[in-house]
XYZ file of N, CA and C in Angstrom:
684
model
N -6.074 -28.360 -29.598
C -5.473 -27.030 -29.493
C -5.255 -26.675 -28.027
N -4.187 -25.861 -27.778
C -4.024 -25.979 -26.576
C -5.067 -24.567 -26.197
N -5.265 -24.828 -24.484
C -6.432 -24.150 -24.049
C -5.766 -22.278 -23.628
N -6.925 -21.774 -24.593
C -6.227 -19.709 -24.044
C -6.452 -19.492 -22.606
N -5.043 -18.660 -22.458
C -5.045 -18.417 -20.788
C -5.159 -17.007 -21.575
N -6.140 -16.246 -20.347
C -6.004 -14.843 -20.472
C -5.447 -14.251 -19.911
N -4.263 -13.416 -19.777
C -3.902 -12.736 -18.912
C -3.821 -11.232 -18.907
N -3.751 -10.141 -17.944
C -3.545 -9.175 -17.604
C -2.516 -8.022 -17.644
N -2.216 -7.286 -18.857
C -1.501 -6.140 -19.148
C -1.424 -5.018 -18.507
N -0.436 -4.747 -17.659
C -0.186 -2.799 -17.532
C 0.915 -2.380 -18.078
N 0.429 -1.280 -18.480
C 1.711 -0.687 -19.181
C 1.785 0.695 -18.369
N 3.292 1.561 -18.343
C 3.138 2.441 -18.163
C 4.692 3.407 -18.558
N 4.243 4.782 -19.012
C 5.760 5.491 -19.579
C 6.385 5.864 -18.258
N 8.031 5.129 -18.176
C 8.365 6.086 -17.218
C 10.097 6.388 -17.635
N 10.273 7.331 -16.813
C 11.571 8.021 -17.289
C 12.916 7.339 -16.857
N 13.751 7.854 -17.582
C 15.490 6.891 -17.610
C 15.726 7.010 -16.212
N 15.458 7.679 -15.243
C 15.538 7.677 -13.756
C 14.782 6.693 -12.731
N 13.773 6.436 -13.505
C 12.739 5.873 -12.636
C 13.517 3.862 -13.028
N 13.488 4.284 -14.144
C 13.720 2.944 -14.931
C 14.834 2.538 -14.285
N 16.151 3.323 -14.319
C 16.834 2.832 -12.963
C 16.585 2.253 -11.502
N 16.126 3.358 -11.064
C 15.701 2.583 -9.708
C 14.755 1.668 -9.803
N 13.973 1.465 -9.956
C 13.146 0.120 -10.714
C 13.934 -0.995 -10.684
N 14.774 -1.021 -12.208
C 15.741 -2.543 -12.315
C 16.441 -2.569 -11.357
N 16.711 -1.307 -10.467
C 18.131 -1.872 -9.816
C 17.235 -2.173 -7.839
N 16.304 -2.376 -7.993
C 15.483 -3.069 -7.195
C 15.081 -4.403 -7.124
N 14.438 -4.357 -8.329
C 13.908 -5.450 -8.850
C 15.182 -6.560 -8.479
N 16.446 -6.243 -9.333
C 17.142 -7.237 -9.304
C 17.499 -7.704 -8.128
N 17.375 -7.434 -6.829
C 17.136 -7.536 -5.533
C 16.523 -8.909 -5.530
N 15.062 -9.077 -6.046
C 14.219 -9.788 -5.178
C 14.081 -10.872 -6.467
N 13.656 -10.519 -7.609
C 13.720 -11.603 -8.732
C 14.371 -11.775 -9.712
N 14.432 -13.068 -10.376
C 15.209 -13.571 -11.407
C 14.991 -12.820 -13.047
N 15.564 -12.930 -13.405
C 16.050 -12.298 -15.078
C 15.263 -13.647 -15.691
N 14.294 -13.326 -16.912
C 13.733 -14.485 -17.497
C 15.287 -15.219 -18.609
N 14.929 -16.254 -19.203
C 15.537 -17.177 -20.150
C 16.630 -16.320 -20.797
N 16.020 -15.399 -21.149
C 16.625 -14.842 -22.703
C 17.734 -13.637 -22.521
N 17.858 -13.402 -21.102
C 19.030 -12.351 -20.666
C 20.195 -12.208 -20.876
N 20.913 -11.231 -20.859
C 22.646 -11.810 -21.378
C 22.755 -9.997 -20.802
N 23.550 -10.484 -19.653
C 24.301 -9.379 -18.604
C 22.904 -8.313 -18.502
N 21.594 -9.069 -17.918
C 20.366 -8.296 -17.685
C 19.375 -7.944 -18.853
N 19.976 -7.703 -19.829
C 18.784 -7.682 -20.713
C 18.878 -8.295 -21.832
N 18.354 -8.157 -22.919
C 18.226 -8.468 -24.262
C 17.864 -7.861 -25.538
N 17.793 -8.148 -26.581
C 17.588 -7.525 -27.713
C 16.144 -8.210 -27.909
N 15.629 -7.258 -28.701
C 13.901 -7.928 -29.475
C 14.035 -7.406 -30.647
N 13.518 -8.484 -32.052
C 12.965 -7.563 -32.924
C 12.164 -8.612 -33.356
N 11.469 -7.686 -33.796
C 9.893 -8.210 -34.417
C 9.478 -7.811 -35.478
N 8.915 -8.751 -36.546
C 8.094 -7.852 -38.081
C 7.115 -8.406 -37.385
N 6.402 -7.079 -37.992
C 4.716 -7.113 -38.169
C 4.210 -7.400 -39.130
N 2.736 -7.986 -39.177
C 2.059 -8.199 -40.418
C 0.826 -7.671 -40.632
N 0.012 -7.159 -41.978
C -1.123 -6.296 -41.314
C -1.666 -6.596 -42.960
N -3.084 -6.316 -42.680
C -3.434 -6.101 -44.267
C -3.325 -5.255 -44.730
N -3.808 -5.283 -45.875
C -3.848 -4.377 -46.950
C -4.201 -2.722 -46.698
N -5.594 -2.869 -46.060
C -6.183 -1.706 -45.161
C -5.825 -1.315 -44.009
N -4.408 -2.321 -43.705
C -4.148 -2.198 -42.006
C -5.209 -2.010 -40.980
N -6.001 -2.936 -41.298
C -6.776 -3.271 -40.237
C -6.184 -3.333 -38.554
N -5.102 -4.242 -38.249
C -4.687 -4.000 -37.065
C -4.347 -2.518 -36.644
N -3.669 -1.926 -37.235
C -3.188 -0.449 -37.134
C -4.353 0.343 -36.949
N -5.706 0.708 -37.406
C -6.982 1.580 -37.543
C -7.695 0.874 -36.165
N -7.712 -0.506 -35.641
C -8.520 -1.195 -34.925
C -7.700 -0.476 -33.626
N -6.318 -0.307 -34.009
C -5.788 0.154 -32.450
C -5.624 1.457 -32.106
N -5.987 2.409 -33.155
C -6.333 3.766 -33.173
C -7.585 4.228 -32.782
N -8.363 2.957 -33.658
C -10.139 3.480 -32.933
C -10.613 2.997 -32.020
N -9.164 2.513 -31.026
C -9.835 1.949 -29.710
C -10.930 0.615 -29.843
N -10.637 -0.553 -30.775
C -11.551 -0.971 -30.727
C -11.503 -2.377 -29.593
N -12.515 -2.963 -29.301
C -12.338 -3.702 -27.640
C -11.657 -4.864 -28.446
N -11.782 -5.766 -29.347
C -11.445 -6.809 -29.576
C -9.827 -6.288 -30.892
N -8.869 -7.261 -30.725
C -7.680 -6.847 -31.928
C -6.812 -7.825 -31.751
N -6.288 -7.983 -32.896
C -5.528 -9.100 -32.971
C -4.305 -8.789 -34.004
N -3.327 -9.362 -33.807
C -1.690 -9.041 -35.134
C -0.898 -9.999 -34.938
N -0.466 -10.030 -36.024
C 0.960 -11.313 -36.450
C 1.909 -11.091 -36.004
N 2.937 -11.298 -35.854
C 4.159 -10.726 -35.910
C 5.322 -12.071 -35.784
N 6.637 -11.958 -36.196
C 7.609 -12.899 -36.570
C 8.780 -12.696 -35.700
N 9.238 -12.947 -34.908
C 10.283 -12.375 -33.467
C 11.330 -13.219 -33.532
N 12.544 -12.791 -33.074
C 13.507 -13.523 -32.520
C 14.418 -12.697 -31.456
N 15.433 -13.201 -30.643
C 16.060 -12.277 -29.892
C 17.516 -12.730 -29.795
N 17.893 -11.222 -29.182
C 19.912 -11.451 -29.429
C 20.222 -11.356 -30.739
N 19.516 -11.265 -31.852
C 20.132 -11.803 -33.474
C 20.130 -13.112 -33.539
N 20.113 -14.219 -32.592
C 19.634 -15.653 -32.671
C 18.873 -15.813 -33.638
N 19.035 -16.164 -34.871
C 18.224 -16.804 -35.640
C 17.733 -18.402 -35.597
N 18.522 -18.944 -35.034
C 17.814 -20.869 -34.629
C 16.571 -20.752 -33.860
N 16.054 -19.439 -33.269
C 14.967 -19.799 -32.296
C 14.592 -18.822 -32.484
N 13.347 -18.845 -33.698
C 12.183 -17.476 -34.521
C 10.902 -18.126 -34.358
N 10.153 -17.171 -34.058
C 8.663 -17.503 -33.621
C 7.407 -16.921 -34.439
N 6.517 -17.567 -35.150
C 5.244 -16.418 -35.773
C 4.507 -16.357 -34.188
N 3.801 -15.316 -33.757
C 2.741 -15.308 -32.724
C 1.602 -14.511 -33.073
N 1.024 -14.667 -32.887
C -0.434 -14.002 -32.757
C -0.483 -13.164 -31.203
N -1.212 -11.990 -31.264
C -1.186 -11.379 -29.977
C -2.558 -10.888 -29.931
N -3.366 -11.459 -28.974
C -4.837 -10.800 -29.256
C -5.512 -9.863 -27.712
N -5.868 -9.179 -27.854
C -6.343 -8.044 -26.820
C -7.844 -8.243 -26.819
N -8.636 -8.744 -25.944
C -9.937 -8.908 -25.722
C -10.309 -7.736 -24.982
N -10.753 -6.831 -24.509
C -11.150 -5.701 -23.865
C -10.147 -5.744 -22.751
N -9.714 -5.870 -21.648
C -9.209 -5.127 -20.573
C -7.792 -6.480 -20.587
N -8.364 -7.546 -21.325
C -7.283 -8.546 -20.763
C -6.934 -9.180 -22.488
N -5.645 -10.260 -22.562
C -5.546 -11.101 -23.742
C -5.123 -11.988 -23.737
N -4.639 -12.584 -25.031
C -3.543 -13.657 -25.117
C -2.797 -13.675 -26.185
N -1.775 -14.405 -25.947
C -0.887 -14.985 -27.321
C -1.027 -16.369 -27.348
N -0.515 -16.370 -28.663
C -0.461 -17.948 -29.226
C 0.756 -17.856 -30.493
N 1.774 -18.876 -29.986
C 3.159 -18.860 -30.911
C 3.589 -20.310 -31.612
N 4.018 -20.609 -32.863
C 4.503 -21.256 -33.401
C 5.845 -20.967 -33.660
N 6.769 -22.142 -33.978
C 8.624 -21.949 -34.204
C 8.112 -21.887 -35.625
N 9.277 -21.198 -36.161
C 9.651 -21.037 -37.760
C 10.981 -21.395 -37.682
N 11.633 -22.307 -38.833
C 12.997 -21.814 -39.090
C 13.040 -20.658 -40.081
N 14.261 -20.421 -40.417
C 14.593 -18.945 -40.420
C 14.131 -19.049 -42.077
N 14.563 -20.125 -42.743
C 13.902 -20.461 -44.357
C 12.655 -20.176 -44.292
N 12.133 -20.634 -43.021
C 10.536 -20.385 -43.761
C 10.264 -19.147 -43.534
N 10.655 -18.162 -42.246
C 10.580 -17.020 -42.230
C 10.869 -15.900 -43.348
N 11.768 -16.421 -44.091
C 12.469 -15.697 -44.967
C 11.116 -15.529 -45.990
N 10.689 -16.841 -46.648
C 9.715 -17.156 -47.297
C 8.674 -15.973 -46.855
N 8.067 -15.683 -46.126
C 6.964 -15.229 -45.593
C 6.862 -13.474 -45.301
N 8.236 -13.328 -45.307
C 8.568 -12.162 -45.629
C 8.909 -11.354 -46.879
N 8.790 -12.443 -47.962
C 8.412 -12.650 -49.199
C 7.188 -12.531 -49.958
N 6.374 -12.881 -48.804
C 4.857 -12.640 -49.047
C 4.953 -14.431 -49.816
N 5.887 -15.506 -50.136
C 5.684 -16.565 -50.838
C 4.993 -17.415 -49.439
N 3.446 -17.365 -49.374
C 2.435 -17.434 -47.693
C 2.766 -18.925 -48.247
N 2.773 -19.483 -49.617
C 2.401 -21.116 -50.084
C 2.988 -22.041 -49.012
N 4.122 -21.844 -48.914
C 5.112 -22.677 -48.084
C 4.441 -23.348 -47.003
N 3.351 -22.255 -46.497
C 2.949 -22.768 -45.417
C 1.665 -23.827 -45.933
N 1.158 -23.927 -46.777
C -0.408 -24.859 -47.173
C -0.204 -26.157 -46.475
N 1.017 -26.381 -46.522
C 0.664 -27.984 -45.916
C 1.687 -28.392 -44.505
N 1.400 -26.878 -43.781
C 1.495 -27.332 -42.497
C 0.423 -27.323 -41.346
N 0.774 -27.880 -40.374
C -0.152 -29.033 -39.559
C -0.581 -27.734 -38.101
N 0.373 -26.870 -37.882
C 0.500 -26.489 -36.569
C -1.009 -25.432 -36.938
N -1.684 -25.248 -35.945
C -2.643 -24.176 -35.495
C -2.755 -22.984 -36.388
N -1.617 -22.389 -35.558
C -0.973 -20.856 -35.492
C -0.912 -20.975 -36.940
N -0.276 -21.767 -37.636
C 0.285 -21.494 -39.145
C -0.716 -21.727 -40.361
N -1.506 -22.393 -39.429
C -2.960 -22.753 -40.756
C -3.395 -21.973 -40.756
N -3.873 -21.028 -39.444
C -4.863 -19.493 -39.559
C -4.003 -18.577 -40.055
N -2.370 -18.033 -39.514
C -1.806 -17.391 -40.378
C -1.685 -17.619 -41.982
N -1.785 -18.621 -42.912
C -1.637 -19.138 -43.694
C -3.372 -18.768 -44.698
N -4.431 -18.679 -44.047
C -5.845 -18.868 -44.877
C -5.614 -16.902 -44.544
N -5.565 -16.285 -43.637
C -5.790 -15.117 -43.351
C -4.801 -14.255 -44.224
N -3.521 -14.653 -44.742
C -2.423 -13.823 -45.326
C -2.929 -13.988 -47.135
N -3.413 -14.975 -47.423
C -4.365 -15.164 -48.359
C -5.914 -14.598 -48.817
N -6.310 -14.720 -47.582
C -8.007 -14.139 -48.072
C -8.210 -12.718 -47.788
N -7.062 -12.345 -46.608
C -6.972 -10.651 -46.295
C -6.024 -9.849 -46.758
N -5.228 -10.710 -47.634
C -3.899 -9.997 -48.238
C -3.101 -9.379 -47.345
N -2.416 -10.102 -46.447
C -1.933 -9.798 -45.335
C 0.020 -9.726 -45.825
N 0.471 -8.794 -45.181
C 1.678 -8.683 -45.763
C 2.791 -7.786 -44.549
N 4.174 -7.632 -44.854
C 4.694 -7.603 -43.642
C 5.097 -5.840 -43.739
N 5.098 -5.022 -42.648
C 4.692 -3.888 -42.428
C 5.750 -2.503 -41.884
N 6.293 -3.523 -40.771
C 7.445 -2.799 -40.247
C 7.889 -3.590 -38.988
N 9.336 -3.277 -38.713
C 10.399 -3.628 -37.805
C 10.257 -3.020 -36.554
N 10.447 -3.944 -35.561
C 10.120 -2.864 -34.178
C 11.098 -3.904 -33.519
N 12.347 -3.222 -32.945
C 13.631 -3.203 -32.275
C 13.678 -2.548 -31.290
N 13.938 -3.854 -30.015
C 14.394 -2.701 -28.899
C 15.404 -3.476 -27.918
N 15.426 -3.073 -26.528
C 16.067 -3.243 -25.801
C 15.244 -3.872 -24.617
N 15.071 -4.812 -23.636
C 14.412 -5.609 -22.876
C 15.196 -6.090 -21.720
N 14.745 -5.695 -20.421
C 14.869 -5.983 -19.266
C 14.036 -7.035 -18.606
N 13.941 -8.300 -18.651
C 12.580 -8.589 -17.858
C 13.109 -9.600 -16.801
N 11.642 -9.627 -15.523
C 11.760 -10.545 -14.663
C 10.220 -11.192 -14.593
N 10.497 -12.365 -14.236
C 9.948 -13.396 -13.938
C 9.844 -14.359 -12.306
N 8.309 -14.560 -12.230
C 7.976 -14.844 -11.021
C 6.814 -15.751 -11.326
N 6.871 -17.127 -10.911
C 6.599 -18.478 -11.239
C 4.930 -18.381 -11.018
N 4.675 -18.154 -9.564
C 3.224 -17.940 -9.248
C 2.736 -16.597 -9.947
N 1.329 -17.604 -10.681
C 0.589 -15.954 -10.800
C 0.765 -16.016 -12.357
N 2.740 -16.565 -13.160
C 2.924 -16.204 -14.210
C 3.679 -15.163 -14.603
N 3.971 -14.358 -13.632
C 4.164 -12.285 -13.649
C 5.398 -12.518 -14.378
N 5.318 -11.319 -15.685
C 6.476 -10.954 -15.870
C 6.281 -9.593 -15.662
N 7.361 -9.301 -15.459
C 8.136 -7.064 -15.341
C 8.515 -7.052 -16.152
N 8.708 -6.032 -17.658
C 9.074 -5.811 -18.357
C 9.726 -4.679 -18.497
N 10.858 -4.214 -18.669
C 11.370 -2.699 -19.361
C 11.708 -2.466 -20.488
N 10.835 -1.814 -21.671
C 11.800 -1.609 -22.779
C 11.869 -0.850 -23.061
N 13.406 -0.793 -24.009
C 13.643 1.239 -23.964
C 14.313 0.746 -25.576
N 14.950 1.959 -25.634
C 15.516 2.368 -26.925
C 15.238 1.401 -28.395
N 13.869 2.292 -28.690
C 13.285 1.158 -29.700
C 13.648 1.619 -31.009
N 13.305 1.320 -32.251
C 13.769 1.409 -33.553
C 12.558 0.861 -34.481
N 12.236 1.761 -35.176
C 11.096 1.084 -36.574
C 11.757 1.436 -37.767
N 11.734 0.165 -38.416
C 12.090 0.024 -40.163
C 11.352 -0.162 -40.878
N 10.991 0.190 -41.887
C 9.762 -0.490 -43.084
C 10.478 -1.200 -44.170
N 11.826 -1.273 -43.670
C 12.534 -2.433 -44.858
C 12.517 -3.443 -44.304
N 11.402 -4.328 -44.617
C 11.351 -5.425 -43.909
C 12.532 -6.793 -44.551
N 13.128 -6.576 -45.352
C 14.228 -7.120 -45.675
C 15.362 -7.304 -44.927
N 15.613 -6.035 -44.332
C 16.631 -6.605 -43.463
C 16.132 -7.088 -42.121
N 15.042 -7.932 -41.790
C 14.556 -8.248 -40.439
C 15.595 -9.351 -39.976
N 16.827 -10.392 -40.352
C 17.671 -10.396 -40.209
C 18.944 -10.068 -40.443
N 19.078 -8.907 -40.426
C 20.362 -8.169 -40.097
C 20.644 -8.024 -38.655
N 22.133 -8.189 -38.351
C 22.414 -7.789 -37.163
C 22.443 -6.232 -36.469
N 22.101 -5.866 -37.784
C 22.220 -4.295 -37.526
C 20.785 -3.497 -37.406
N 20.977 -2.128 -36.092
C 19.751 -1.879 -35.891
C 19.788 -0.608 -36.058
N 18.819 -0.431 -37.225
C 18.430 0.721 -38.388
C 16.705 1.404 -38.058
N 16.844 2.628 -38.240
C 15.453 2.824 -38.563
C 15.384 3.882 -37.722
N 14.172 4.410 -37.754
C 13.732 5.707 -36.775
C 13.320 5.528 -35.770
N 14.188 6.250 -34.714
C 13.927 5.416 -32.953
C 12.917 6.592 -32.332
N 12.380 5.783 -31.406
C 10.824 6.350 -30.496
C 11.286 7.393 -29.838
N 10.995 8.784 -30.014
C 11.229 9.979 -29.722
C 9.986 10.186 -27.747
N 11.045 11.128 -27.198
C 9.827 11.120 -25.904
C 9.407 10.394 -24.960
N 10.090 9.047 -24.834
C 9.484 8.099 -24.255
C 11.126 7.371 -24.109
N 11.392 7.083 -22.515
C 12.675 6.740 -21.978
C 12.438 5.367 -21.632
N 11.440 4.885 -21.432
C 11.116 3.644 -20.751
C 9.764 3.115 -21.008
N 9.147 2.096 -21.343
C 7.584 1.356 -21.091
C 7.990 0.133 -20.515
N 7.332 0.467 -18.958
C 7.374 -0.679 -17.985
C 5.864 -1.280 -18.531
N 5.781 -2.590 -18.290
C 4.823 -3.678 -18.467
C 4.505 -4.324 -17.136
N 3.726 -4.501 -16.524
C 3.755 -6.081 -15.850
C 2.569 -6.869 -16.600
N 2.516 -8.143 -16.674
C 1.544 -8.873 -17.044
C 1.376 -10.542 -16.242
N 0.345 -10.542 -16.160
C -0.120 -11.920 -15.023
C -1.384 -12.492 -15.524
N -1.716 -13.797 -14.707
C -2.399 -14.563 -15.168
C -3.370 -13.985 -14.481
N -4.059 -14.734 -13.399
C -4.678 -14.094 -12.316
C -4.967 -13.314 -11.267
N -3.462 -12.809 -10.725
C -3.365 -12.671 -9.759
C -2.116 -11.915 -9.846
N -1.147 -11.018 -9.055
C -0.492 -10.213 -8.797
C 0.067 -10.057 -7.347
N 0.655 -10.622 -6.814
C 1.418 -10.551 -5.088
C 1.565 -9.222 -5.653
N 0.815 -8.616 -3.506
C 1.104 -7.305 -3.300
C 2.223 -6.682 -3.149
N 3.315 -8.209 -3.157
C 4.517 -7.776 -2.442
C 5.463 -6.964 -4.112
N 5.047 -7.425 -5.299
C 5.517 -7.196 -6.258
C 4.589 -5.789 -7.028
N 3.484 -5.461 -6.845
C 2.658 -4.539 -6.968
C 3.882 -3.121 -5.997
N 4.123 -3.615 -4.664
C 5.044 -2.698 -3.960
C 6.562 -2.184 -4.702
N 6.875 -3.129 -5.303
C 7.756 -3.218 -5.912
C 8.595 -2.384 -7.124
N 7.168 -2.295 -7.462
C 6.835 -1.598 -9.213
C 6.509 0.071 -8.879
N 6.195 -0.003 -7.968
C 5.618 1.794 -7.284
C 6.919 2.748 -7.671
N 6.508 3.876 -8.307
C 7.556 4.764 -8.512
C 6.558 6.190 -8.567
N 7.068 7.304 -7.944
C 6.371 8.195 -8.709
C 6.520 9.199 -10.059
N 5.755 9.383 -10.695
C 5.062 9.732 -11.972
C 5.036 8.383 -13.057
N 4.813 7.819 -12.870
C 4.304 6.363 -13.718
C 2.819 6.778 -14.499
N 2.969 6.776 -15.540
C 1.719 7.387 -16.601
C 1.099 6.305 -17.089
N 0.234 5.739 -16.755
C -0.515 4.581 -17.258
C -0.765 4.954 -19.083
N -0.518 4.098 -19.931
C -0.326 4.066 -21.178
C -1.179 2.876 -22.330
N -2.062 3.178 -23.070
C -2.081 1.896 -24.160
C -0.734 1.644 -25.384
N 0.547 2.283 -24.722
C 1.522 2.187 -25.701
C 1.844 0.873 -26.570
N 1.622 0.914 -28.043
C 1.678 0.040 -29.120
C 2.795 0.335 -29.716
N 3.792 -0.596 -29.771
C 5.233 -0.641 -30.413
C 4.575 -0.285 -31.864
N 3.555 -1.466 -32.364
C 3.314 -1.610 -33.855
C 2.573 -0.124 -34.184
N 2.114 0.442 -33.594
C 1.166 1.414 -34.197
C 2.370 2.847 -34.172
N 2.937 2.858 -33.054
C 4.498 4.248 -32.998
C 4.975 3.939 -34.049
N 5.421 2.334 -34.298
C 6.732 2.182 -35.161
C 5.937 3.294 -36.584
N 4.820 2.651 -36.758
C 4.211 2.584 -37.685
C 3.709 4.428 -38.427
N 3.603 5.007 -37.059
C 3.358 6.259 -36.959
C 5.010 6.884 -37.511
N 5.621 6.534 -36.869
C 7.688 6.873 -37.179
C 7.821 7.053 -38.673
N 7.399 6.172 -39.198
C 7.208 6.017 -40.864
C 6.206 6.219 -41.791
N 5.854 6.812 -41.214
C 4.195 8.365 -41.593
C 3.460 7.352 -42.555
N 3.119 5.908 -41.162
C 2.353 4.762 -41.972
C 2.969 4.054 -42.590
């Protein structure tokens, strides 16, 4: 199995003004990651949760350790869909991702978990015993919009995402079309995240004033949007 890197989350709300000057800095000094097309990109993601929504209550009651599924792709690209795991250890976390094709995704959003019994990868054996023994099932849609940059040492990405969207029809998680009740109050959630370490020169970078440090959870808003 390959070895967990932990790395380091900030989040913080900031406004359609700030978020401007921000990207239009940024793009100054660093590169646009992989997945850009004229600066940003599309995200959407299903979530998966049990029965009791355990992930959802664990991230309400503040609890130090949490972990969630979720099934992603970007642009509407369906050839390149991912299950990941996203886990939050107290101040720091990790992910861990497997490819799906879009059949098996489909499957799984079906709740038909079988498909997966006799595969080999990590990610899909624990998703696979856990969607079974915890009755784990898919929850809601979280759509947005994504700015990011990337910087080699360290790992760092900058993140901006804005104009998000939650669905609980998890049926249409491939549709090209983006439906659902969008995140009221909130113009921007900047991210940075790193491995170890953080150049001061990019810490300078990110400085804006009124930046509101945030535990903002796409899955738990979306989730809140659709009164659960």
């Amino acid at each position: 199995m390959k070895e967990i890197c932990y790395r380091n989350e900030y989040k913080h709300e900031i406004s359609q003004k700030n978020k401007i000057i921000l990207t239009s800095r940024l793009r100054k000094f660093l590169p646009h990651d992989e997945n850009a097309i004229d600066n940003s990109y599309f995200v959407k993601s299903l979530y998966f949760d049990t029965i009791y929504d355990d992930a959802f209550w664990e991230k309400e009651d503040g609890a130090a350790y949490r972990e969630k599924f979720r099934i992603r792709h970007y642009n509407n690209v369906h050839s390149f869909i991912r299950l990941e795991k996203k886990v939050k250890d107290g101040a720091v976390g990790y992910k861990r991702s497997a490819r799906l094709t879009k059949e098996l995704a489909e499957q799984l959003i079906q709740k038909n978990y079988d498909v997966l019994a006799d595969e080999t990868d990590p990610l899909l054996q624990e998703f696979y015993a856990k969607c079974k023994s915890q009755c784990m099932e898919p929850k809601v849609i979280i759509a947005y919009e994504r700015e990011a940059f990337a910087y080699v040492p360290g790992n760092v990405r900058v993140t901006f995402d804005y104009d998000m969207h939650a669905c609980t029809q998890v049926s249409t998680f491939f549709s090209c079309e983006t439906t659902g009740m969008r995140e009221p109050g909130i113009a921007c959630v900047l991210e940075v995240k790193f491995d170890k370490y953080l150049p001061l020169w990019i810490q300078n970078l990110v400085q804006v004033e009124e930046t509101s440090s945030t535990s903002h959870s796409k899955y738990v808003i979306g989730r809140h949007l659709n009164q659960y």
